[in-house]
PDB file of C-alpha atoms in Angstrom:
ATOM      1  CA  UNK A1223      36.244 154.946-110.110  1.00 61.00           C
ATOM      2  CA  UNK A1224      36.392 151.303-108.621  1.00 68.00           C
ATOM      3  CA  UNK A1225      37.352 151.948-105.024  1.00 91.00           C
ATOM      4  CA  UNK A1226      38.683 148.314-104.404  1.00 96.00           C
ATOM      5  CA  UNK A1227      39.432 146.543-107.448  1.00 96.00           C
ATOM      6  CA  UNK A1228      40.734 142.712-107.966  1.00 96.00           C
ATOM      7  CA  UNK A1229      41.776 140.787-111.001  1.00 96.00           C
ATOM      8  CA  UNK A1230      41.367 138.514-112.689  1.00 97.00           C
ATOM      9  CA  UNK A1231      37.284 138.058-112.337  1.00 95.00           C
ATOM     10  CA  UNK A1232      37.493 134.653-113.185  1.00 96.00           C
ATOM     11  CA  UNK A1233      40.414 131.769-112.853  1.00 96.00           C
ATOM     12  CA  UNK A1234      40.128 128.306-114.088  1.00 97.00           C
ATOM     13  CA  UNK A1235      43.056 125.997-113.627  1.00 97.00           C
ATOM     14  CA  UNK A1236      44.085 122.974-113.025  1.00 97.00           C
ATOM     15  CA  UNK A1237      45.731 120.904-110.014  1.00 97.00           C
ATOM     16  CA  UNK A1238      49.074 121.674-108.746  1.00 97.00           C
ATOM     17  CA  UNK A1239      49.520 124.842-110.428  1.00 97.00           C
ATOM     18  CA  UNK A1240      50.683 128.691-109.252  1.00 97.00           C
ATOM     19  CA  UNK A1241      47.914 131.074-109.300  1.00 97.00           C
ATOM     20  CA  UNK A1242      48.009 135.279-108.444  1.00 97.00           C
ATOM     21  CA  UNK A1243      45.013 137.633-107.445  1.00 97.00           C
ATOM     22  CA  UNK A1244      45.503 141.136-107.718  1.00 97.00           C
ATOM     23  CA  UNK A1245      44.085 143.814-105.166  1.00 97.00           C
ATOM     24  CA  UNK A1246      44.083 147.728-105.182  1.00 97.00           C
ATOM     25  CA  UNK A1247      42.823 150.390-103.339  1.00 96.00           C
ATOM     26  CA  UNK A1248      42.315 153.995-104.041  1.00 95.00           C
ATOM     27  CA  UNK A1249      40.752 155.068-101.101  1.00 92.00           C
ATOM     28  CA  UNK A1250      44.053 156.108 -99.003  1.00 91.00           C
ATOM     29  CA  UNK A1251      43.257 152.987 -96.582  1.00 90.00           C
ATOM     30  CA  UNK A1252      45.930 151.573 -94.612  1.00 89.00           C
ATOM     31  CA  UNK A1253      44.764 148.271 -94.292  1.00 90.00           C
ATOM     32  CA  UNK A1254      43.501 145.551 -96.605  1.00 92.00           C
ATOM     33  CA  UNK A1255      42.360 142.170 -96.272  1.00 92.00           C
ATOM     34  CA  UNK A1256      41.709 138.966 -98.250  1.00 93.00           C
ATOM     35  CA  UNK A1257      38.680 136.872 -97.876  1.00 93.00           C
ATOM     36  CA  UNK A1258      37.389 133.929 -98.900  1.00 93.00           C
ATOM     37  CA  UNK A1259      33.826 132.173 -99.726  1.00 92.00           C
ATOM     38  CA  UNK A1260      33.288 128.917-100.306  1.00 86.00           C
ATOM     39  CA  UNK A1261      30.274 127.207-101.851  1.00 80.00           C
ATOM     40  CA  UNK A1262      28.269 127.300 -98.525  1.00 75.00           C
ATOM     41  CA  UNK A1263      28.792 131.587 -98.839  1.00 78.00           C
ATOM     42  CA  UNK A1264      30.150 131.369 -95.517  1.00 82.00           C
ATOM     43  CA  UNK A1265      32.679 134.588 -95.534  1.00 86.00           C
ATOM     44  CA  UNK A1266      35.945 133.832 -93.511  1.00 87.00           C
ATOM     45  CA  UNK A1267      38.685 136.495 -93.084  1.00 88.00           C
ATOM     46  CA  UNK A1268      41.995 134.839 -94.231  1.00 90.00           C
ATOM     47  CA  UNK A1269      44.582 137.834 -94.323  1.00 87.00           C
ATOM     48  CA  UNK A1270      45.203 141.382 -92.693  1.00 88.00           C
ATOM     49  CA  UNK A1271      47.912 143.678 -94.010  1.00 88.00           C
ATOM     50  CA  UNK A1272      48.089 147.410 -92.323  1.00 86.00           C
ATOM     51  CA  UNK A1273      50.621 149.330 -94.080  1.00 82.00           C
ATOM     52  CA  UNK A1274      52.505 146.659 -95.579  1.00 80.00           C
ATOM     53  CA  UNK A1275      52.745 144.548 -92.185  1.00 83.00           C
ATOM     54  CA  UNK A1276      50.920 141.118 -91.625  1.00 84.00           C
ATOM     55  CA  UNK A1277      48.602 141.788 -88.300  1.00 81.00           C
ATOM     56  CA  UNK A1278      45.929 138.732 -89.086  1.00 77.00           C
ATOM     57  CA  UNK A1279      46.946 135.353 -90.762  1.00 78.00           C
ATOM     58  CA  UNK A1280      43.929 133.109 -89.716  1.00 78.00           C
ATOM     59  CA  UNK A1281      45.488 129.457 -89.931  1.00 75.00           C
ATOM     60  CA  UNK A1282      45.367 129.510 -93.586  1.00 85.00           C
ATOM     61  CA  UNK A1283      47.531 127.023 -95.489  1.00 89.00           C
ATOM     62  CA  UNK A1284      51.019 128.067 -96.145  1.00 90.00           C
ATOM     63  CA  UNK A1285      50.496 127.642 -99.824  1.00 94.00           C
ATOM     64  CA  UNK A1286      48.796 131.001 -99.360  1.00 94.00           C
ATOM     65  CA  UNK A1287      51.243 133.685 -99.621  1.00 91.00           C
ATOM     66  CA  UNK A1288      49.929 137.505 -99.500  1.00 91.00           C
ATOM     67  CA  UNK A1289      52.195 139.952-101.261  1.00 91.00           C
ATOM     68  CA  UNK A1290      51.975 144.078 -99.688  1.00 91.00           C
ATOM     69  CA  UNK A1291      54.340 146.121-102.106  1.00 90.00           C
ATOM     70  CA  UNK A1292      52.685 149.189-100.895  1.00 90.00           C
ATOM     71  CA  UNK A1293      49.669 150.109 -98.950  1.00 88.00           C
ATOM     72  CA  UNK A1294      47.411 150.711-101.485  1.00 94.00           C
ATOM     73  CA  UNK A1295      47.945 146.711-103.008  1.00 95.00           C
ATOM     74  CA  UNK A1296      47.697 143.338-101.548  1.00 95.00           C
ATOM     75  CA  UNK A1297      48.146 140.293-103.827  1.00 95.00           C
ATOM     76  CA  UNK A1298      47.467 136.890-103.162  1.00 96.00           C
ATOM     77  CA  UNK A1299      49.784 133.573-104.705  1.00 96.00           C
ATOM     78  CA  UNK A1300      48.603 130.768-104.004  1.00 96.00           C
ATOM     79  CA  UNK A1301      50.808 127.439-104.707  1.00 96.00           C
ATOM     80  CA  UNK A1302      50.178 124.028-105.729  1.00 97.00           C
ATOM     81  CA  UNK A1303      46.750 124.595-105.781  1.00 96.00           C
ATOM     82  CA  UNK A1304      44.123 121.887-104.972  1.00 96.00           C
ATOM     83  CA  UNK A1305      40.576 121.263-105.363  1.00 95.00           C
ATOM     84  CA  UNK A1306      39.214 122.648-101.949  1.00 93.00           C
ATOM     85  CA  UNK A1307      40.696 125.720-103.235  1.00 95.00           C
ATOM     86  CA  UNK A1308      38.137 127.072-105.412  1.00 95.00           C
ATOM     87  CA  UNK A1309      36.351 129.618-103.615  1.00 95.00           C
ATOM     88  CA  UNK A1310      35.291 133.307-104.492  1.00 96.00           C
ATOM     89  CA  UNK A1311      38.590 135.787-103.252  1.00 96.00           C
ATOM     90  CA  UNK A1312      37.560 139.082-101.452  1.00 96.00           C
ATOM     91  CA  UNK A1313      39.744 141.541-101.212  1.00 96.00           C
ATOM     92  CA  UNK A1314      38.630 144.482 -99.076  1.00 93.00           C
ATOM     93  CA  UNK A1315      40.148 147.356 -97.371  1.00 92.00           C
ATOM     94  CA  UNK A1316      39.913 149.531 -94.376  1.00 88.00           C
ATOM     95  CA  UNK A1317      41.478 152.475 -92.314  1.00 83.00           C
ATOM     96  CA  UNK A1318      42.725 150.306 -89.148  1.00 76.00           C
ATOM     97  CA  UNK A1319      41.401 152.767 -86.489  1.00 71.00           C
ATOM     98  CA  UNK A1320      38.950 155.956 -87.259  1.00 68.00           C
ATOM     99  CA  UNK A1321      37.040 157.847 -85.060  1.00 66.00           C
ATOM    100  CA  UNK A1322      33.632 156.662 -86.858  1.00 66.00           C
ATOM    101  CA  UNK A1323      34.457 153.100 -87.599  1.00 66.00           C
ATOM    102  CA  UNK A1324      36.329 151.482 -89.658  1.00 74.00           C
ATOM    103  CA  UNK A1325      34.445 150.440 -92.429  1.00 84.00           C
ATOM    104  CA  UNK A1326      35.596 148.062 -94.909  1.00 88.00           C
ATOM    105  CA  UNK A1327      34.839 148.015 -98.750  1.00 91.00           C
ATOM    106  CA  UNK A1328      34.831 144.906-100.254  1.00 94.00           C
ATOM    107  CA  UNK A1329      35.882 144.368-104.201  1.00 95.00           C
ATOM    108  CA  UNK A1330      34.033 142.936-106.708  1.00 94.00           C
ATOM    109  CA  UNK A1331      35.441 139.135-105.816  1.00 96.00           C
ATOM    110  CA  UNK A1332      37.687 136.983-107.992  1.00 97.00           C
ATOM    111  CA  UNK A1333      35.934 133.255-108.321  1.00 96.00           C
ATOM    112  CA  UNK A1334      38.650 131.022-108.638  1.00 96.00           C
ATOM    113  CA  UNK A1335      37.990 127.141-110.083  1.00 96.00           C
ATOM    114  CA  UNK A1336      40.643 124.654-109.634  1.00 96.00           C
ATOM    115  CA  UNK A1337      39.915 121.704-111.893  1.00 96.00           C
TER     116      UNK A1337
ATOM    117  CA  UNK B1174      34.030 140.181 -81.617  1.00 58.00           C
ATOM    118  CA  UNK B1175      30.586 139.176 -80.072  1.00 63.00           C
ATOM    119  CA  UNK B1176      28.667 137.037 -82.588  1.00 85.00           C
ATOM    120  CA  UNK B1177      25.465 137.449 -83.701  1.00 91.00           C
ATOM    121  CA  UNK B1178      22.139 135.590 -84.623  1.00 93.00           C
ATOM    122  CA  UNK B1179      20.270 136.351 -87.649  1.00 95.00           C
ATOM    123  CA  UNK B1180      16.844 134.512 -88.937  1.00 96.00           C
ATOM    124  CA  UNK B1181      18.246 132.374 -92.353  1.00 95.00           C
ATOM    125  CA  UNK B1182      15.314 134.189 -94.361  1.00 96.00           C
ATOM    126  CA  UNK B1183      12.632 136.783 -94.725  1.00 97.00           C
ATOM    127  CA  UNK B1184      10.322 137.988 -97.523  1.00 97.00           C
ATOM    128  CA  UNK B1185       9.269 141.255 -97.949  1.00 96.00           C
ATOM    129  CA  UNK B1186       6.393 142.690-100.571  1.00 97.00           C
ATOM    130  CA  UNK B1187       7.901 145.240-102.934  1.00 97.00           C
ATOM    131  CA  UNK B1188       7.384 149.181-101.574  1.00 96.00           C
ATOM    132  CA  UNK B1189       6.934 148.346 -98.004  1.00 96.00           C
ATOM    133  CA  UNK B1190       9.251 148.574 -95.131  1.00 97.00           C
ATOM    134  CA  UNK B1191      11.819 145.163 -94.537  1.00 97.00           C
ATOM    135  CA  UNK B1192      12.852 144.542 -90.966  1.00 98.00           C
ATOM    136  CA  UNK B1193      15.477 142.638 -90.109  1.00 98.00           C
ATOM    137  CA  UNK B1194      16.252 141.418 -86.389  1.00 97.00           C
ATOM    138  CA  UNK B1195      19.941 140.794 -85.187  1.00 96.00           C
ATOM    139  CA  UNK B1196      20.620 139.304 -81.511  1.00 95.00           C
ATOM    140  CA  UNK B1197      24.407 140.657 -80.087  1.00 93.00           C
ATOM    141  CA  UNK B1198      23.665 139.786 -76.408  1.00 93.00           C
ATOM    142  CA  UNK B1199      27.292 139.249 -75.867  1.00 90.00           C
ATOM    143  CA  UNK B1200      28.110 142.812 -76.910  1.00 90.00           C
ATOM    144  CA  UNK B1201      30.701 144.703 -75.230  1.00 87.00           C
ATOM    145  CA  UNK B1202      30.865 148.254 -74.657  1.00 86.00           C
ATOM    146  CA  UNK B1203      33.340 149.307 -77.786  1.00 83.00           C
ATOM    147  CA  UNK B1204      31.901 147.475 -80.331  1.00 87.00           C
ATOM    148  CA  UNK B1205      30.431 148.468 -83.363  1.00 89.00           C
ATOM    149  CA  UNK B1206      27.042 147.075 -85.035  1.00 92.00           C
ATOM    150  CA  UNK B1207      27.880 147.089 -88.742  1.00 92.00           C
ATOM    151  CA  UNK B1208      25.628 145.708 -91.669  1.00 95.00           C
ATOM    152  CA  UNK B1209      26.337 145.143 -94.968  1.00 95.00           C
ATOM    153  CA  UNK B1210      24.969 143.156 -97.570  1.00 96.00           C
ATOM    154  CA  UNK B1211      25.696 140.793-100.265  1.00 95.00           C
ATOM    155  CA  UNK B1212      23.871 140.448-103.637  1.00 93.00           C
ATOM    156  CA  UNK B1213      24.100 137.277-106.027  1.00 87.00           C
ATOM    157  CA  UNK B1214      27.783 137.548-107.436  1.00 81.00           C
ATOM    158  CA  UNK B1215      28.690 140.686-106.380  1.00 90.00           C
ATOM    159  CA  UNK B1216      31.335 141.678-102.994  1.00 92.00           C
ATOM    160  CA  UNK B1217      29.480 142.865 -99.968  1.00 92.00           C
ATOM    161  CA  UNK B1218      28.475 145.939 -99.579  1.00 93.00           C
ATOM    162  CA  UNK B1219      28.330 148.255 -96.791  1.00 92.00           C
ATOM    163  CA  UNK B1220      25.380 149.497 -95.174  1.00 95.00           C
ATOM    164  CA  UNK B1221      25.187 151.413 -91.964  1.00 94.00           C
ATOM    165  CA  UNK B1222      26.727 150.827 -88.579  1.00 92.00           C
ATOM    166  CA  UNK B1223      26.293 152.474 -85.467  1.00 92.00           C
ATOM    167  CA  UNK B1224      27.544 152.251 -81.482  1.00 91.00           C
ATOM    168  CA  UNK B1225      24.827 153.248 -79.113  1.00 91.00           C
ATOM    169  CA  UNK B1226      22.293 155.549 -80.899  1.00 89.00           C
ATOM    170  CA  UNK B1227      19.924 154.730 -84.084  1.00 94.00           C
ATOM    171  CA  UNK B1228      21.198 155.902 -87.067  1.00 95.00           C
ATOM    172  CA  UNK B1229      20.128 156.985 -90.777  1.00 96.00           C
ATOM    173  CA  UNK B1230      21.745 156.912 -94.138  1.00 94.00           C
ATOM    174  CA  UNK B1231      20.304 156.916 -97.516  1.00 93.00           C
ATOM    175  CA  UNK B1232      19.723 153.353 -97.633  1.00 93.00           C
ATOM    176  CA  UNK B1233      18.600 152.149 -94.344  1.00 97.00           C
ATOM    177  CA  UNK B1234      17.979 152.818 -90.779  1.00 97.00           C
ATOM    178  CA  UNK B1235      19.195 151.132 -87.752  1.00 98.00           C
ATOM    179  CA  UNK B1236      17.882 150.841 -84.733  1.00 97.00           C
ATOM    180  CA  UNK B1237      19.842 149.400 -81.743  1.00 96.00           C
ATOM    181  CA  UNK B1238      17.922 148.707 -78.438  1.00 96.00           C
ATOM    182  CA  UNK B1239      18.983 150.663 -74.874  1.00 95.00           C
ATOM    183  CA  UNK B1240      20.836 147.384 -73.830  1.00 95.00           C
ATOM    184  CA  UNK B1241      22.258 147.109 -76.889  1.00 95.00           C
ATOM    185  CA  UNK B1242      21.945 143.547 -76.865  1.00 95.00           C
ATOM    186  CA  UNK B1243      19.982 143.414 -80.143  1.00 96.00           C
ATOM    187  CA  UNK B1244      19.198 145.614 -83.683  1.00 97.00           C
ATOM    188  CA  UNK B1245      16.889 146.280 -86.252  1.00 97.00           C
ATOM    189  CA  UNK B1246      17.883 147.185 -89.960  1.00 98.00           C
ATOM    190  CA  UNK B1247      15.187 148.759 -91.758  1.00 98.00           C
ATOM    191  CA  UNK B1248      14.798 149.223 -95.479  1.00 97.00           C
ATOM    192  CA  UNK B1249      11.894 151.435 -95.561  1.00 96.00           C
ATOM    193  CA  UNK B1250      10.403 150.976 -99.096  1.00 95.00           C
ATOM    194  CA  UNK B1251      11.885 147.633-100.348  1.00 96.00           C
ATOM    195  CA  UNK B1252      12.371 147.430-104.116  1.00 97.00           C
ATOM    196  CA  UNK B1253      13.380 144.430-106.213  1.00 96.00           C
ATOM    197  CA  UNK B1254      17.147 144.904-106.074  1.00 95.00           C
ATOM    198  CA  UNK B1255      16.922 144.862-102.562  1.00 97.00           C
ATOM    199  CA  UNK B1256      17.071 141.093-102.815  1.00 97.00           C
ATOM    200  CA  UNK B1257      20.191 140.110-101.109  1.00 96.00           C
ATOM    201  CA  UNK B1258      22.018 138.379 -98.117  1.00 95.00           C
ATOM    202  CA  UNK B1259      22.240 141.000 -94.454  1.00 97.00           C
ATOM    203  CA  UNK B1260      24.744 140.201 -92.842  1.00 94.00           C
ATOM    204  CA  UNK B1261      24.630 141.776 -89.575  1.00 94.00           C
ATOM    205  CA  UNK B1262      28.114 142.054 -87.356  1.00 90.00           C
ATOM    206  CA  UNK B1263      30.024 143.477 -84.175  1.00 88.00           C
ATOM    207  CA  UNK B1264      33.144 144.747 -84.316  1.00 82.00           C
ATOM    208  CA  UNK B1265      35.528 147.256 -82.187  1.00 78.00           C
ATOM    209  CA  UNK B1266      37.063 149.880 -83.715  1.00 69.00           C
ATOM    210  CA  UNK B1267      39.916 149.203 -83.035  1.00 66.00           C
ATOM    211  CA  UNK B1268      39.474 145.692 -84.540  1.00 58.00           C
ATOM    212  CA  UNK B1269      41.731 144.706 -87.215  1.00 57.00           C
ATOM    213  CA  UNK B1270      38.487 143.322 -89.516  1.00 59.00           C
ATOM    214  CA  UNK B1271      38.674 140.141 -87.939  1.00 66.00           C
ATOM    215  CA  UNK B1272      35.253 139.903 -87.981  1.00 65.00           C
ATOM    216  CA  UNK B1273      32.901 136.810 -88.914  1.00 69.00           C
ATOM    217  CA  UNK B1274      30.274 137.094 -91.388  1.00 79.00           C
ATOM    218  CA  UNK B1275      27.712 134.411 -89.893  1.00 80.00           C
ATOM    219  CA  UNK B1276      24.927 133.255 -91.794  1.00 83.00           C
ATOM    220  CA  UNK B1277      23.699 136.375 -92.319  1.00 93.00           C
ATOM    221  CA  UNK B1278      19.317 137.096 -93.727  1.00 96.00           C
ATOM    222  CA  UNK B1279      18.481 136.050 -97.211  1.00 96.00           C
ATOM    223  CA  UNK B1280      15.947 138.501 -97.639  1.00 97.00           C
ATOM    224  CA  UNK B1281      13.711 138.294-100.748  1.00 97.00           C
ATOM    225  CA  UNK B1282      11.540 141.287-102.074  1.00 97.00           C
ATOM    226  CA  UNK B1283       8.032 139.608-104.096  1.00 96.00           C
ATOM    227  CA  UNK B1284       6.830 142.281-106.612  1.00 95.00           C
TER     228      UNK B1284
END
């Protein structure tokens, strides 16, 4: 069983339009996070949801709009997209606090062209 | 979270033991050292992490110095699919995952 899974794999689209990544968890985390790599593989944290509540939104564009309908998903919409927007999408997720670490498990990555 | 310093590459021959150094001077007393790794096209992957004490897992050891201010991930028989980007981090654990991923190792296994 995929323990974080995001679709779709692949996006190619053009300028301007409305685009949706889709994250979810099976591994009873309550938070989960959205990441993003650009073409220098330099891996910045964008988002942070822990059960269903927005606790990181690192200065990311408002065109970015993360979606928690329950704990175990976190999707991403992203409007009028542009150029400098094509990036490979991590979603990951975590418990927030555990007495071992949290560890978080990344997904497979969703590499997103805008053309 | 304290940030760390990782050489950009290393090379390792196939079957013997990889290495890889990670400077956290700026640690603080809560955090975590956490490694993962990334190969080509693929999400990255955890490792092993640890606070104070060395630690072992089926896939690697770590081994964190008495000051803490610096660690060692060992991969003690390198194989091919090993190749892959370390990234090696600090975190509390309390910490939301607002980690960085820096630069991280390229490490590359030679048959």
């Amino acid at each position: 069983d995929t323990a974080v899974s995001q679709t779709p794999k692949y996006l190619v689209t053009q300028m301007g339009n409305d685009k949706s990544i889709k994250c979810e968890q099976n591994l009873g985390h309550d938070t989960m996070y959205w990441y993003k790599q650009d073409s220098k593989k330099f891996l910045k944290i964008m988002f942070s949801y822990n059960n269903k509540e927005l606790i990181i939104n690192e200065t990311v564009p408002n065109r970015f709009s993360p979606k928690s309908p329950d704990k175990a998903h976190l999707n991403l919409h992203i409007n009028s997209l542009e150029l400098g927007d094509s990036a490979v999408y991590f979603c990951a997720s975590s418990h927030l606090v555990h007495p071992s670490g949290n560890t978080i498990y990344f997904g497979e990555g969703s590499w997103l062209t805008v053309v | 979270d304290a940030k760390t310093t990782q050489p950009p590459s290393m090379d390792c021959a196939e079957g013997r033991a990889a290495n890889l150094p990670c400077n956290h001077s700026t640690i603080s007393g809560n955090e975590y050292v956490y490694w993962y790794r990334q190969i080509h096209s693929q999400g990255p992957q955890y490792i092993i992490h640890g606070l104070k004490n060395n630690e072992t897992n089926e896939m690697a050891s770590l081994i964190i110095t008495e000051d803490r201010k610096s660690s060692t991930l060992i991969l003690p028989h390198a194989t091919l699919r090993d190749t892959a980007v370390y990234y090696c981090i600090v975190r509390e654990n309390t910490n939301a995952g607002k980690s960085t991923f820096g630069d991280g190792t390229t490490l590359t296994v030679k048959p």
